[in-house]
Each structure stands twice: as C-alpha cells, then as structure tokens.
CSV table of C-alpha atoms in Angstrom, one decimal:
chain,number,residue,atom,x,y,z
A,104,MET,CA,-11.8,106.5,180.5
A,105,THR,CA,-13.6,107.3,184.1
A,106,ALA,CA,-13.1,110.7,185.4
A,107,PRO,CA,-10.3,111.6,187.9
A,108,ARG,CA,-10.8,112.3,191.8
A,109,LEU,CA,-10.5,115.9,192.4
A,110,GLY,CA,-9.1,117.3,193.8
A,111,PHE,CA,-7.5,121.9,194.8
A,112,LEU,CA,-4.5,122.4,194.8
A,113,THR,CA,-3.5,125.4,196.3
A,114,HIS,CA,-0.3,127.8,196.9
A,115,ALA,CA,-1.3,130.3,199.5
A,116,SER,CA,-0.7,132.8,198.3
A,117,SER,CA,-4.4,135.3,197.4
A,118,GLY,CA,-4.8,138.3,200.4
A,119,SER,CA,-3.2,141.2,201.2
A,120,THR,CA,-1.5,140.0,204.1
A,121,ASP,CA,0.1,137.2,205.6
A,122,HIS,CA,-3.2,136.3,207.5
A,123,GLU,CA,-5.7,136.7,205.4
A,124,ILE,CA,-4.3,134.5,203.3
A,125,ILE,CA,-3.4,131.5,206.0
A,126,ALA,CA,-7.1,132.5,206.7
A,127,ASN,CA,-8.7,132.6,203.0
A,128,THR,CA,-6.7,129.0,202.6
A,129,ILE,CA,-8.0,127.3,205.2
A,130,GLU,CA,-12.1,128.8,204.0
A,131,VAL,CA,-11.4,127.3,200.5
A,132,CYS,CA,-10.1,123.9,201.3
A,133,VAL,CA,-13.1,124.0,203.8
A,134,GLN,CA,-15.7,124.8,200.6
A,135,ALA,CA,-13.9,122.5,199.0
A,136,GLU,CA,-15.1,119.6,200.8
A,137,ARG,CA,-18.2,120.8,201.2
A,138,LEU,CA,-18.6,121.4,197.6
A,139,GLY,CA,-17.4,117.3,197.3
A,140,TYR,CA,-14.1,117.4,196.5
A,141,HIS,CA,-11.8,114.1,197.3
A,142,SER,CA,-8.8,116.6,198.1
A,143,VAL,CA,-7.7,119.1,199.1
A,144,TRP,CA,-2.8,120.2,198.3
A,145,LEU,CA,-0.6,122.7,199.9
A,146,ALA,CA,2.2,123.4,197.9
A,147,GLN,CA,5.5,125.1,200.3
A,148,HIS,CA,7.2,128.2,199.8
A,149,HIS,CA,10.4,129.1,201.5
A,150,PHE,CA,11.2,132.7,202.4
A,151,GLY,CA,7.7,133.9,199.9
A,152,ALA,CA,9.1,131.9,196.9
A,153,GLU,CA,5.8,132.6,194.1
A,154,ARG,CA,4.2,134.7,196.9
A,155,GLY,CA,3.5,131.5,198.9
A,156,VAL,CA,3.5,131.6,202.8
A,157,VAL,CA,3.6,128.3,203.5
A,158,PRO,CA,7.3,126.9,204.5
A,159,SER,CA,5.6,124.3,206.7
A,160,PRO,CA,2.7,122.4,204.5
A,161,LEU,CA,2.2,119.6,207.2
A,162,VAL,CA,1.0,122.2,210.3
A,163,LEU,CA,-1.0,124.3,207.9
A,164,LEU,CA,-3.6,120.6,206.8
A,165,ALA,CA,-3.5,119.9,210.6
A,166,ALA,CA,-5.4,123.8,210.6
A,167,ILE,CA,-7.7,122.3,207.9
A,168,ALA,CA,-8.4,118.5,209.5
A,169,ALA,CA,-9.9,120.6,212.3
A,170,ARG,CA,-11.7,122.0,210.1
A,171,THR,CA,-13.1,119.2,208.4
A,172,GLN,CA,-13.9,115.7,208.3
A,173,ARG,CA,-13.5,113.9,204.9
A,174,ILE,CA,-11.6,115.5,202.7
A,175,ARG,CA,-7.8,114.0,201.4
A,176,LEU,CA,-5.0,116.4,203.2
A,177,GLY,CA,-1.7,116.4,200.4
A,178,THR,CA,1.6,118.1,200.3
A,179,ALA,CA,2.3,119.1,197.0
A,180,VAL,CA,5.3,119.5,198.0
A,181,ILE,CA,7.7,118.2,200.5
A,182,THR,CA,10.9,119.8,199.5
A,183,LEU,CA,12.7,116.8,200.3
A,184,ALA,CA,16.0,118.0,199.5
A,185,LEU,CA,15.6,120.7,202.2
A,186,GLU,CA,14.4,118.6,205.2
A,187,ASP,CA,15.1,116.5,207.8
A,188,PRO,CA,14.0,112.9,207.0
A,189,ILE,CA,13.2,111.7,210.0
A,190,ARG,CA,11.5,114.9,211.4
A,191,ALA,CA,9.4,115.0,207.9
A,192,ALA,CA,8.1,111.7,209.0
A,193,GLU,CA,7.8,112.7,212.5
A,194,ASP,CA,5.1,115.4,211.5
A,195,ALA,CA,3.4,113.7,209.0
A,196,ALA,CA,2.8,110.8,211.4
A,197,LEU,CA,0.7,113.0,213.4
A,198,VAL,CA,-0.9,115.1,211.8
A,199,ASP,CA,-2.6,111.7,210.5
A,200,LEU,CA,-3.3,110.2,213.3
A,201,ILE,CA,-5.0,114.2,214.0
A,202,SER,CA,-6.9,113.9,211.2
A,203,GLY,CA,-7.8,110.5,210.9
A,204,GLY,CA,-5.6,108.9,209.0
A,205,ARG,CA,-6.3,111.7,205.9
A,206,VAL,CA,-2.7,112.5,204.3
A,207,GLU,CA,-1.4,112.0,201.5
A,208,LEU,CA,2.4,112.6,201.1
A,209,GLY,CA,3.5,114.8,197.7
A,210,LEU,CA,7.5,114.9,197.8
A,211,GLY,CA,10.3,117.0,195.6
A,212,SER,CA,13.5,117.8,195.0
A,213,GLY,CA,12.9,121.6,194.2
A,214,ALA,CA,12.9,123.6,191.6
A,215,HIS,CA,14.1,127.1,193.0
A,216,PRO,CA,17.8,127.7,193.3
A,217,PRO,CA,17.6,130.5,196.4
A,218,THR,CA,16.2,128.6,198.4
A,219,PHE,CA,18.7,126.4,197.9
A,220,THR,CA,21.4,129.4,198.6
A,221,ALA,CA,19.0,130.3,201.4
A,222,MET,CA,19.5,127.0,203.3
A,223,SER,CA,23.2,126.3,202.5
A,224,ARG,CA,22.1,123.8,200.8
A,225,ASP,CA,23.7,122.6,197.1
A,226,PHE,CA,20.9,123.1,194.6
A,227,SER,CA,22.8,121.0,191.9
A,228,ARG,CA,22.7,117.9,194.7
A,229,ARG,CA,19.1,118.3,195.1
A,230,ALA,CA,17.6,114.8,193.0
A,231,ASP,CA,20.4,112.5,194.9
A,232,ASP,CA,19.6,113.9,197.9
A,233,SER,CA,15.8,114.2,198.0
A,234,ASN,CA,16.2,110.1,197.0
A,235,VAL,CA,18.2,109.6,199.5
A,236,ASN,CA,15.8,111.8,202.4
A,237,ALA,CA,13.3,109.5,200.4
A,238,GLY,CA,14.4,106.1,201.1
A,239,VAL,CA,14.7,107.1,205.1
A,240,LEU,CA,11.1,108.8,204.9
A,241,VAL,CA,9.6,105.8,204.1
A,242,SER,CA,11.9,103.7,206.7
A,243,VAL,CA,10.7,105.0,209.5
A,244,LEU,CA,7.1,105.4,208.5
A,245,SER,CA,7.5,101.8,207.8
A,246,GLY,CA,8.7,101.0,211.6
A,247,ASP,CA,12.0,99.8,211.3
A,248,GLU,CA,14.2,100.7,213.9
A,249,LEU,CA,16.4,103.8,213.7
A,250,PRO,CA,20.1,103.3,215.5
A,251,GLY,CA,20.0,102.9,219.3
A,252,GLY,CA,16.6,100.8,218.8
A,253,ALA,CA,13.7,103.2,218.5
A,254,VAL,CA,11.3,103.7,216.0
A,255,LEU,CA,9.1,106.9,215.1
A,256,THR,CA,6.2,108.0,217.5
A,257,PRO,CA,3.2,107.9,216.8
A,258,ARG,CA,3.3,105.0,214.3
A,259,ALA,CA,1.9,105.4,211.0
A,260,PRO,CA,2.9,102.3,208.3
A,261,SER,CA,-0.3,103.0,206.1
A,262,LEU,CA,1.5,106.7,205.7
A,263,ALA,CA,4.5,104.8,203.5
A,264,HIS,CA,1.7,103.9,201.7
A,265,ARG,CA,1.1,106.9,200.3
A,266,ILE,CA,4.0,108.2,199.1
A,267,TRP,CA,3.7,110.9,195.9
A,268,ARG,CA,6.7,112.3,194.1
A,269,ALA,CA,6.7,114.8,191.9
A,270,THR,CA,8.5,114.1,188.6
A,271,THR,CA,8.2,115.2,184.9
A,272,THR,CA,10.5,112.5,183.4
A,273,ARG,CA,10.0,108.5,182.8
A,274,LYS,CA,13.4,107.5,184.1
A,275,ALA,CA,11.6,109.3,188.0
A,276,ALA,CA,8.1,108.2,187.5
A,277,CYS,CA,9.5,104.5,186.3
A,278,ALA,CA,11.3,104.4,189.8
A,279,ALA,CA,8.1,105.6,191.6
A,280,ALA,CA,5.6,102.8,189.9
A,281,GLN,CA,8.3,100.4,190.6
A,282,LEU,CA,7.5,101.0,194.1
A,283,GLY,CA,3.8,101.8,194.6
A,284,GLN,CA,4.6,105.2,194.8
A,285,GLY,CA,2.2,107.7,193.3
A,286,ILE,CA,3.0,110.4,190.7
A,287,LEU,CA,2.2,113.5,190.3
A,288,LEU,CA,2.8,116.1,186.8
A,289,ALA,CA,3.2,120.2,186.7
A,290,ARG,CA,0.1,121.8,185.6
A,291,SER,CA,1.9,122.9,182.6
A,292,TRP,CA,5.9,123.5,181.4
A,293,PRO,CA,5.5,126.3,178.8
A,294,LEU,CA,9.4,125.8,177.7
A,295,ASP,CA,7.6,123.3,175.7
A,296,ASN,CA,5.6,124.1,172.3
A,297,ARG,CA,3.4,121.1,172.7
A,298,PRO,CA,0.2,120.8,174.9
A,299,VAL,CA,1.6,119.7,178.6
A,300,GLY,CA,-1.1,116.4,178.4
A,301,GLU,CA,1.2,115.8,175.0
A,302,PHE,CA,4.2,116.2,176.8
A,303,GLN,CA,3.5,113.8,179.7
A,304,ARG,CA,1.4,111.1,177.9
A,305,PRO,CA,4.0,109.2,177.8
A,306,ILE,CA,5.5,109.9,181.4
A,307,ALA,CA,2.1,108.4,181.8
A,308,ILE,CA,1.1,105.4,180.3
A,309,GLU,CA,4.5,104.5,181.3
A,310,TYR,CA,3.8,105.2,185.0
A,311,ARG,CA,0.7,103.4,184.5
A,312,HIS,CA,2.7,99.9,182.8
A,313,VAL,CA,5.3,99.5,185.4
A,314,SER,CA,2.9,99.9,188.5
A,315,THR,CA,0.3,97.7,187.4
A,316,VAL,CA,3.4,94.9,185.8
A,317,ASN,CA,5.3,95.2,189.5
A,318,GLY,CA,1.6,94.6,191.3
A,319,HIS,CA,0.6,97.9,192.2
A,320,VAL,CA,-2.4,100.7,191.5
A,321,PRO,CA,-1.6,103.4,189.6
A,322,ARG,CA,-1.2,106.8,191.7
A,323,LEU,CA,-1.4,109.2,188.8
A,324,GLY,CA,-2.6,112.8,190.1
A,325,VAL,CA,-2.7,115.4,187.0
A,326,SER,CA,-2.0,119.4,188.2
A,327,ARG,CA,-4.2,121.8,185.8
A,328,THR,CA,-4.2,125.5,185.6
A,329,ILE,CA,-8.6,126.4,185.0
A,330,LEU,CA,-10.3,129.9,185.5
A,331,PRO,CA,-14.3,129.8,184.5
A,332,ASP,CA,-16.4,132.3,182.7
A,333,ALA,CA,-13.2,133.9,182.4
A,334,ASP,CA,-14.2,137.2,180.4
A,335,ALA,CA,-11.9,140.0,178.7
A,336,ALA,CA,-10.9,141.6,181.6
A,337,ALA,CA,-10.1,138.5,183.9
A,338,ARG,CA,-8.2,137.5,181.1
A,339,ALA,CA,-6.1,140.1,181.4
A,340,ARG,CA,-6.1,139.5,184.8
A,341,ALA,CA,-4.9,136.4,184.6
A,342,ALA,CA,-2.6,136.9,182.0
A,343,ALA,CA,-0.8,139.7,183.5
A,344,ASP,CA,-0.5,137.4,186.7
A,345,VAL,CA,1.4,134.9,184.2
A,346,ARG,CA,4.0,137.2,182.7
A,347,ASP,CA,4.9,138.5,186.2
A,348,TRP,CA,5.5,134.8,187.6
A,349,ALA,CA,7.5,133.7,184.0
A,350,ARG,CA,9.8,136.8,185.0
A,351,ASN,CA,9.9,136.0,189.1
A,352,GLU,CA,11.2,132.5,187.9
A,353,ASN,CA,13.5,133.9,184.6
A,354,LEU,CA,11.6,132.2,182.7
A,355,PRO,CA,13.0,133.4,178.5
A,356,PRO,CA,11.1,137.3,177.6
A,357,GLU,CA,10.2,135.5,174.3
A,358,LEU,CA,6.9,133.3,176.5
A,359,ASN,CA,5.3,136.6,177.5
A,360,ASP,CA,6.0,138.2,174.3
A,361,CYS,CA,2.3,136.9,173.0
A,362,ASP,CA,-1.3,137.7,173.4
A,363,ASP,CA,-3.5,137.5,175.9
A,364,ASP,CA,-4.9,134.0,174.6
A,365,GLU,CA,-1.9,132.5,173.4
A,366,VAL,CA,0.4,133.9,176.9
A,367,LEU,CA,-2.3,131.4,178.8
A,368,ALA,CA,-2.1,128.9,176.3
A,369,ARG,CA,1.5,128.6,176.3
A,370,HIS,CA,0.8,128.1,180.2
A,371,GLY,CA,-1.5,125.2,180.1
A,372,VAL,CA,-4.4,127.9,181.1
A,373,ILE,CA,-7.7,125.8,180.6
A,374,HIS,CA,-10.6,129.4,180.2
A,375,GLY,CA,-14.6,129.0,180.0
A,376,SER,CA,-17.4,128.1,180.1
A,377,ARG,CA,-18.5,124.7,182.0
A,378,GLU,CA,-18.8,123.0,178.5
A,379,HIS,CA,-15.5,124.6,177.7
A,380,ILE,CA,-13.5,122.9,180.2
A,381,SER,CA,-15.4,119.8,180.4
A,382,GLN,CA,-14.8,119.5,177.0
A,383,ALA,CA,-10.9,120.4,177.5
A,384,LEU,CA,-9.9,118.1,180.2
A,385,ALA,CA,-11.9,115.3,177.9
A,386,ALA,CA,-9.7,116.4,175.1
A,387,ASP,CA,-6.1,116.0,177.5
A,388,PRO,CA,-4.1,112.7,176.4
A,389,THR,CA,-3.2,112.6,181.0
A,390,VAL,CA,-6.4,114.3,181.9
A,391,GLY,CA,-7.5,111.0,180.3
A,392,LEU,CA,-4.8,108.3,182.0
A,393,ALA,CA,-5.0,109.9,185.6
A,394,THR,CA,-6.5,108.9,188.7
A,395,ASP,CA,-6.7,112.4,190.3
A,396,LEU,CA,-6.9,115.7,188.3
A,397,LEU,CA,-6.3,118.5,191.0
A,398,VAL,CA,-7.5,122.3,190.1
A,399,GLN,CA,-5.4,125.2,190.9
A,400,PHE,CA,-5.1,128.7,189.8
A,401,GLN,CA,-1.7,130.2,189.7
A,402,PRO,CA,-0.5,131.2,188.9
A,403,THR,CA,-3.2,133.3,188.4
A,404,HIS,CA,-5.2,135.2,192.1
A,405,LEU,CA,-8.9,135.0,193.2
A,406,THR,CA,-10.4,135.8,195.6
A,407,VAL,CA,-12.2,134.0,198.5
A,408,GLU,CA,-15.5,134.8,196.8
A,409,ALA,CA,-14.1,133.9,193.3
A,410,SER,CA,-12.2,130.6,194.4
A,411,ILE,CA,-15.3,128.9,195.9
A,412,ALA,CA,-17.6,130.0,192.3
A,413,ALA,CA,-15.1,128.2,190.9
A,414,LEU,CA,-14.7,125.5,192.4
A,415,ALA,CA,-18.3,124.6,192.0
A,416,THR,CA,-18.1,125.0,188.0
A,417,ILE,CA,-14.9,123.2,187.4
A,418,ALA,CA,-16.7,120.2,189.6
A,419,ASP,CA,-19.8,120.8,187.5
A,420,ALA,CA,-17.4,120.2,184.7
A,421,VAL,CA,-16.4,117.1,186.4
A,422,ALA,CA,-19.8,116.0,186.8
A,423,ALA,CA,-20.5,116.2,183.4
A,424,LEU,CA,-17.2,114.7,181.9
A,425,GLN,CA,-18.0,111.8,184.3
A,426,ALA,CA,-21.5,111.6,182.2
A,427,SER,CA,-20.4,111.5,179.3
A,428,VAL,CA,-17.7,108.7,179.7
A,429,THR,CA,-20.7,106.6,181.1
A,430,SER,CA,-23.1,107.5,178.9
C-alpha cells in the first residue's frame, strides 16, 4: 500500500455570514497549501443546500488560485445535469488558465431534489442528463468544433484528461475507467450498515482493474470526515451537527436514535488522536486503494483556527501512515 496524496474538501459552510464563510474558506485553503496538501476541493450548493453558499465553485477557485501557487484546485462536484456544458467548459478553461493548469474537474449528477425543482429540471433524469452533458463538455474541452465552426476559447485540451466523476455504483465507476476519468467516492454511506470502506471496496477494485486494462492510470479519490483529538464535548457538538444534517437530508430517523459515538460511526466520522487516525485510515480497505484521500470536516463545523490545526494533525497522521508502509 502507498499512502494517497492528501487533499482537503470543503462545503464552504462555516461562518456567521456569507462573506465570512467565503473569507474563511479561502484562508483555510491557503493554509492547506502551506501544510503541504496536494489539492483542495470545493463542493457546489445551490440555494443554501446543506448550508453551503457556493453555487459556482470555479469562481471561488479562481480567488483561491490568486492566493496560492502549487495546490491543485478541484470541484467536488459540479452538478452537470443543471449546467450548460459549453459554458461550464468555458469557465473551467478560464480558471485553468488563471491558475497555471491546476484545475481538477469533478462532476456529478446531483442529489438534492429541491434544487432541481427550483431550476425546473427533472430530478429523475439527472443521471442521463449528466452523462449527455459530460460528453459535450469533454468534446468541447478537447477542441472539437461546435456548430458553425466555433472552438473553445481559451483552449484547455489537457483539462479533458483531468475529469473526475462522483459515483456510488460499479457500473458508473467502470464507465469512467474506460474513458480514463478519475472517480470520487463519498465520505460515508449511512443507509448501509457496513463501514463505508467495506461498501466502497468492490467499486474501487473494479475501477482500478478496468482502468489498467484500458491503459489508463487510475485516479481514485476517497473522501473521509476526520476530527482530530475530539474530546467528549467536541464529539457531542459533532454528533449534533450530524443529526441536524441527517434530518435536513430526510434520512431515516432511526439513524439518529443512538448515542453520540454510534451516530458518528454510522456516518463514517473518524475522530481521535493522530495515532488513532493513522490506524483507522490504514484499516480502511478503500483508502488503501485510493490515489487521493480528500479529508473534510462536514457535516460538522469548525472555526478557521480549529480547521487549520486539524489539517496539520491529519497531515502528520497521513505522514505517519506513509512511514509505516515504507518501513
């Protein structure tokens, strides 16, 4: 096993005002670069879903690009079923130019029915619409001509090879693998009683196999929620945040009918010392197959200072994991 590259994923939801949330998000991403993180990833939320305030992650990534030099800039994810794929390609190409080629373009089909209703889109068609739009997006990024002979400006042909697809199924993972695309696996799957790493492992194995058979280098991003050094009070606050998120997502009420530690475990929240984090990651069968580990704090909420301290501890934990693998 090789320890994966370390990324930070944020839903941009921690702060008392929208302005503060955006300023906090930029600052934490800047500090993630200082701490040696390979990538930062922004989630997209329309109309305040999940308390997020970023409907256009590429816009915010442009601001982060202006404050950073090295760190990769990912979307996790753009809901492509709600986008004009040509306009999405234009925006992505421009941010890629601004950032010096650092964009990683994560795409998904969406999981929030009220957003589709607000935009007069059919939620039941989201997978098909997303796949059609993804094909158009890749074609445009690759430089194919549009009707009338127009081509994408600014051009960004290499960005077509930096597509990631969010998925929860082996079928979709295999489709991405055949195209040479990366995949992004979610932080948890609370509706399944198994640990998320066990649930995702068959998807990861098949994705890596199909990628290799088709001559592609696998890019497997796995997200996990990690809260270092969480004492009883911190765990109680985190469990309250998780319960609130579960209610807002209309998950079965029984998911909340257990003690704090059980709630956190059901939602895949890793908490504890640096040593415990290293052990938990080493025991996760899907993290062991990942090329990229995207850590996040959602659905819990941390201050800027706490977020930066947590990122430092997590970086040490992953470094310890790498050392244990190579020793």
